Short mmCIF file of C-alpha atoms in Angstrom, two decimals:
data_model
loop_
_atom_site.label_atom_id
_atom_site.label_comp_id
_atom_site.label_asym_id
_atom_site.label_seq_id
_atom_site.Cartn_x
_atom_site.Cartn_y
_atom_site.Cartn_z
CA MET O 1 0.10 0.16 -0.14
CA ALA O 2 1.13 3.59 -1.13
CA ASP O 3 1.88 5.95 1.88
CA THR O 4 0.03 8.85 2.30
CA ALA O 5 2.58 11.37 1.09
CA LEU O 6 1.79 10.09 -2.46
CA GLN O 7 -1.99 10.07 -2.06
CA GLY O 8 -2.08 13.37 -4.33
CA LEU O 9 -0.44 11.48 -7.02
CA ILE O 10 -2.72 8.44 -6.61
CA GLU O 11 -5.67 10.63 -6.77
CA ARG O 12 -3.94 12.10 -10.21
CA ILE O 13 -2.51 9.07 -12.17
CA GLY O 14 -4.40 6.03 -10.27
CA ALA O 15 -3.52 3.61 -7.29
CA ASP O 16 -2.45 0.96 -9.77
CA HIS O 17 0.44 3.15 -11.23
CA VAL O 18 1.71 4.15 -7.90
CA VAL O 19 1.62 0.80 -6.24
CA ARG O 20 3.07 -1.26 -9.31
CA ARG O 21 6.02 1.15 -9.40
CA LEU O 22 6.22 0.84 -5.39
CA GLY O 23 6.41 -2.78 -5.89
CA ILE O 24 8.84 -3.12 -8.61
CA GLU O 25 11.16 -0.61 -6.59
CA ALA O 26 10.98 -2.94 -3.36
CA ALA O 27 11.35 -6.27 -5.39
CA HIS O 28 14.01 -5.31 -7.46
CA GLU O 29 15.98 -3.29 -5.11
CA LYS O 30 19.94 -3.68 -5.63
CA GLN O 31 19.09 -6.45 -8.55
CA VAL O 32 21.94 -7.06 -10.89
CA PHE O 33 20.54 -9.59 -13.27
CA GLY O 34 17.11 -9.31 -15.28
CA GLN O 35 16.10 -5.87 -14.17
CA GLY O 36 13.70 -4.26 -16.52
CA THR O 37 15.01 -4.45 -20.19
CA LEU O 38 18.50 -5.35 -19.09
CA LEU O 39 20.25 -8.82 -18.70
CA PHE O 40 23.12 -7.48 -16.26
CA ASN O 41 22.84 -4.22 -14.38
CA VAL O 42 26.02 -2.97 -13.84
CA GLU O 43 24.71 -0.05 -11.88
CA ASN O 44 23.24 -2.44 -9.28
CA TRP O 45 26.64 -4.26 -8.92
CA LYS O 46 28.44 -3.53 -5.60
CA LEU O 47 32.10 -3.78 -6.91
CA ALA O 48 31.49 -1.52 -10.03
CA PRO O 49 32.30 1.84 -8.47
CA ARG O 50 35.53 0.51 -6.62
CA ILE O 51 36.68 -1.25 -9.77
CA ILE O 52 36.49 1.79 -11.79
CA THR O 53 37.71 4.05 -9.38
CA THR O 54 40.67 1.82 -8.66
CA ALA O 55 41.07 1.38 -12.54
CA LEU O 56 41.34 5.06 -13.04
CA LYS O 57 43.98 5.68 -10.21
CA VAL O 58 46.33 2.78 -11.50
CA THR O 59 46.12 4.65 -14.75
CA GLY O 60 46.48 7.96 -13.74
CA LEU O 61 43.27 8.95 -14.89
CA TYR O 62 41.39 9.27 -12.06
CA GLY O 63 41.72 13.25 -11.85
CA ARG O 64 41.00 13.66 -15.47
CA ALA O 65 37.91 11.72 -15.02
CA ARG O 66 36.75 13.78 -11.92
CA ARG O 67 37.49 17.15 -14.04
CA ASN O 68 35.22 15.53 -16.91
CA ALA O 69 32.44 14.39 -14.43
CA ASP O 70 32.19 18.32 -12.91
CA ARG O 71 32.45 19.87 -16.55
CA VAL O 72 29.10 21.19 -17.79
CA GLU O 73 28.58 21.84 -21.54
CA VAL O 74 25.32 23.79 -23.08
CA ARG O 75 24.45 22.23 -26.52
CA ARG O 76 22.12 24.09 -28.47
CA ASN O 77 19.76 22.08 -30.97
CA LEU O 78 17.58 23.70 -33.55
CA VAL O 79 14.47 21.77 -34.19
CA THR O 80 12.14 22.87 -37.16
CA SER O 81 8.79 21.72 -38.07
CA THR O 82 6.15 22.71 -40.66
CA ARG O 83 3.65 21.78 -37.94
CA LEU O 84 5.02 24.03 -35.16
CA PRO O 85 2.44 27.11 -34.97
CA PRO O 86 3.86 30.21 -35.96
CA ALA O 87 3.56 31.67 -32.40
CA PHE O 88 6.25 29.13 -31.06
CA ASP O 89 8.64 30.29 -33.63
CA GLY O 90 12.06 30.78 -31.60
CA PHE O 91 10.47 28.87 -28.52
CA THR O 92 13.49 27.63 -26.48
CA ILE O 93 13.54 24.77 -24.09
CA LEU O 94 16.01 23.78 -21.53
CA GLN O 95 16.56 20.43 -20.75
CA LEU O 96 18.67 18.87 -17.84
CA SER O 97 19.04 15.09 -17.86
CA ASP O 98 20.68 12.51 -15.81
CA LEU O 99 22.24 14.96 -13.07
CA HIS O 100 22.81 12.27 -10.35
CA ALA O 101 23.14 15.08 -8.22
CA ASP O 102 24.31 13.45 -5.10
CA ILE O 103 27.28 12.21 -6.82
CA SER O 104 28.03 14.86 -9.03
CA GLN O 105 28.00 17.79 -6.59
CA GLY O 106 31.05 19.70 -8.62
CA ALA O 107 28.86 19.74 -11.62
CA MET O 108 25.61 20.76 -10.04
CA ARG O 109 27.81 23.73 -8.49
CA HIS O 110 28.75 24.81 -12.22
CA LEU O 111 25.31 24.01 -13.41
CA ALA O 112 23.77 26.52 -10.89
CA ASP O 113 25.75 29.14 -12.22
CA ILE O 114 24.92 28.48 -15.91
CA VAL O 115 21.01 28.26 -15.60
CA ARG O 116 20.71 31.68 -14.34
CA ASP O 117 22.14 33.12 -17.73
CA ILE O 118 20.44 30.95 -20.46
CA ALA O 119 17.59 32.54 -22.20
CA CYS O 120 14.57 30.31 -22.84
CA GLU O 121 10.71 29.56 -21.86
CA ILE O 122 10.74 26.56 -20.20
CA CYS O 123 12.83 24.07 -18.31
CA VAL O 124 12.35 20.03 -18.74
CA LEU O 125 13.92 17.87 -16.53
CA THR O 126 14.15 14.10 -17.84
CA GLY O 127 15.17 11.99 -14.79
CA ASP O 128 17.73 10.41 -13.05
CA TYR O 129 18.14 12.84 -10.23
CA ARG O 130 19.62 10.29 -7.62
CA GLY O 131 23.02 8.68 -8.48
CA LYS O 132 22.35 5.00 -7.32
CA THR O 133 19.08 3.25 -8.39
CA PHE O 134 18.13 2.60 -4.94
CA GLY O 135 18.68 4.04 -1.39
CA SER O 136 18.44 7.27 0.08
CA PHE O 137 17.49 10.30 -2.13
CA GLU O 138 17.53 13.39 0.40
CA THR O 139 20.92 14.61 -0.75
CA SER O 140 19.87 14.48 -4.43
CA LEU O 141 16.53 16.32 -3.30
CA ALA O 142 18.32 19.09 -1.23
CA LEU O 143 20.61 19.67 -4.64
CA MET O 144 17.71 19.68 -6.84
CA ARG O 145 15.81 22.00 -4.37
CA ASP O 146 18.64 24.63 -4.89
CA LEU O 147 19.01 24.27 -8.60
CA CYS O 148 15.44 24.47 -9.23
CA ALA O 149 15.27 27.66 -7.16
CA ARG O 150 17.69 29.22 -9.47
CA ILE O 151 15.75 28.75 -12.65
CA LYS O 152 12.78 31.52 -12.90
CA LEU O 153 10.89 29.36 -15.63
CA PRO O 154 7.97 26.75 -15.50
CA LEU O 155 9.47 23.32 -14.76
CA TYR O 156 8.32 20.03 -16.23
CA GLY O 157 9.68 16.48 -15.32
CA ILE O 158 9.69 12.83 -15.40
CA LEU O 159 11.49 10.57 -13.44
CA GLY O 160 14.39 8.14 -14.67
CA ASN O 161 15.64 4.51 -13.80
CA HIS O 162 17.40 5.86 -10.99
CA ASP O 163 14.71 7.70 -9.37
CA SER O 164 12.07 6.38 -6.51
CA ILE O 165 8.38 7.47 -7.32
CA ARG O 166 8.71 8.37 -3.60
CA MET O 167 10.51 11.56 -4.78
CA THR O 168 7.71 12.94 -6.66
CA PRO O 169 5.97 15.06 -3.77
CA ALA O 170 9.36 16.61 -2.81
CA LEU O 171 10.25 17.28 -7.05
CA GLU O 172 6.67 18.99 -7.31
CA ALA O 173 7.11 20.99 -4.33
CA MET O 174 9.79 22.55 -5.92
CA GLY O 175 7.28 23.77 -8.66
CA ILE O 176 7.95 20.73 -11.13
CA ARG O 177 5.23 19.34 -12.93
CA MET O 178 5.88 15.85 -13.04
CA LEU O 179 4.42 13.76 -15.84
CA PHE O 180 3.43 10.35 -15.57
CA ASN O 181 1.98 9.16 -18.88
CA GLU O 182 0.30 12.45 -18.93
CA GLN O 183 0.28 15.82 -21.06
CA GLU O 184 0.46 19.32 -20.64
CA PRO O 185 -0.86 21.90 -22.77
CA ILE O 186 1.29 24.90 -23.40
CA THR O 187 0.13 28.15 -24.82
CA ARG O 188 1.65 30.69 -26.34
CA ASP O 189 -0.67 34.17 -28.03
CA GLY O 190 -3.35 31.95 -28.76
CA ALA O 191 -1.55 28.86 -29.96
CA THR O 192 -0.92 25.57 -28.24
CA ILE O 193 1.50 22.75 -28.27
CA HIS O 194 1.61 19.77 -26.28
CA LEU O 195 4.22 18.38 -23.80
CA ALA O 196 3.78 14.76 -22.84
CA GLY O 197 5.69 12.60 -20.43
CA ILE O 198 6.08 8.89 -19.85
CA ASP O 199 7.22 7.14 -16.53
CA ASP O 200 10.71 5.14 -17.02
CA ALA O 201 10.61 2.48 -19.92
CA HIS O 202 13.81 1.06 -18.96
CA PHE O 203 13.82 -0.41 -15.43
CA TYR O 204 10.27 -0.48 -14.46
CA ARG O 205 8.53 -0.51 -17.78
CA THR O 206 5.72 1.77 -16.46
CA ASP O 207 5.50 3.85 -19.62
CA ASP O 208 2.29 4.25 -21.66
CA ILE O 209 2.44 6.50 -24.67
CA ALA O 210 -1.06 5.77 -25.66
CA ARG O 211 -2.09 7.05 -22.42
CA ALA O 212 -0.01 10.30 -22.50
CA ALA O 213 -1.19 10.78 -26.15
CA ALA O 214 -4.97 10.28 -25.39
CA ALA O 215 -5.75 13.85 -24.77
CA ILE O 216 -3.70 15.53 -27.42
CA PRO O 217 -5.50 16.45 -30.95
CA ARG O 218 -3.89 14.16 -33.75
CA ASP O 219 -3.07 16.99 -35.77
CA ALA O 220 -1.28 19.01 -32.87
CA PHE O 221 2.23 19.64 -32.40
CA SER O 222 3.46 17.67 -29.47
CA ILE O 223 6.88 17.11 -27.80
CA LEU O 224 7.56 13.86 -25.67
CA LEU O 225 9.80 13.66 -22.65
CA ALA O 226 11.19 10.12 -22.29
CA HIS O 227 14.27 9.27 -20.21
CA THR O 228 15.07 6.23 -22.65
CA PRO O 229 15.69 7.27 -26.06
CA GLU O 230 14.55 4.08 -27.71
CA SER O 231 10.85 5.08 -26.47
CA TYR O 232 10.51 7.17 -29.57
CA ARG O 233 9.91 4.13 -31.68
CA ALA O 234 6.51 3.65 -29.82
CA ALA O 235 5.52 7.34 -30.17
CA PRO O 236 2.47 8.10 -32.39
CA ARG O 237 3.13 9.03 -35.87
CA PRO O 238 1.85 12.66 -36.78
CA ALA O 239 -1.12 12.71 -39.04
CA SER O 240 -0.25 12.65 -42.88
CA THR O 241 -0.81 16.34 -44.38
#
């Protein structure tokens, strides 16, 4: 049974989804073999961090690897579509993904400085706020809280395979509209596009693109937020023109 902290989420997306994800989290915590779509989940292997750290130190690459992990790069991608309403010409989205905040604190400090100077309309966060796929998430939430306070934009998010659904109330308290196989309309100058977000398709297999798209008109311009890139193959094709 889900706890009372998740009652609001249960009322919105249904008890079946919440209970199912909680059950998978409990049953597969620290599982190394056969998690979701993976045969071998190296991220849950206890020895993996120690082996990688030792190998980097032995080869003299540890300092370089640490600096690379703390470096934050801003990449700009231009997307064009004849189906995009003219009112959204130049509409800019800031995407932040795979932050793994509690094990990437140097990068989080750099990111906190960068986001204040990026000009855009909305920010989307596409999962993996926690470093491990199990265990405590309080440090990650504290770092996310500080970051979100610096982003003066509408925030939308989804969970990744490293995240627990129990993190959702705290993430939503930061102002993030978390999407669980849901969509959110975004309006600008009388025109509308739709932002859809699915739950994790990689570990938990709790994604449902059809449900997320159900309320989106077939000819509308929409954007899918998915933590795992292969989900695009299941996305509905646009109506022919």
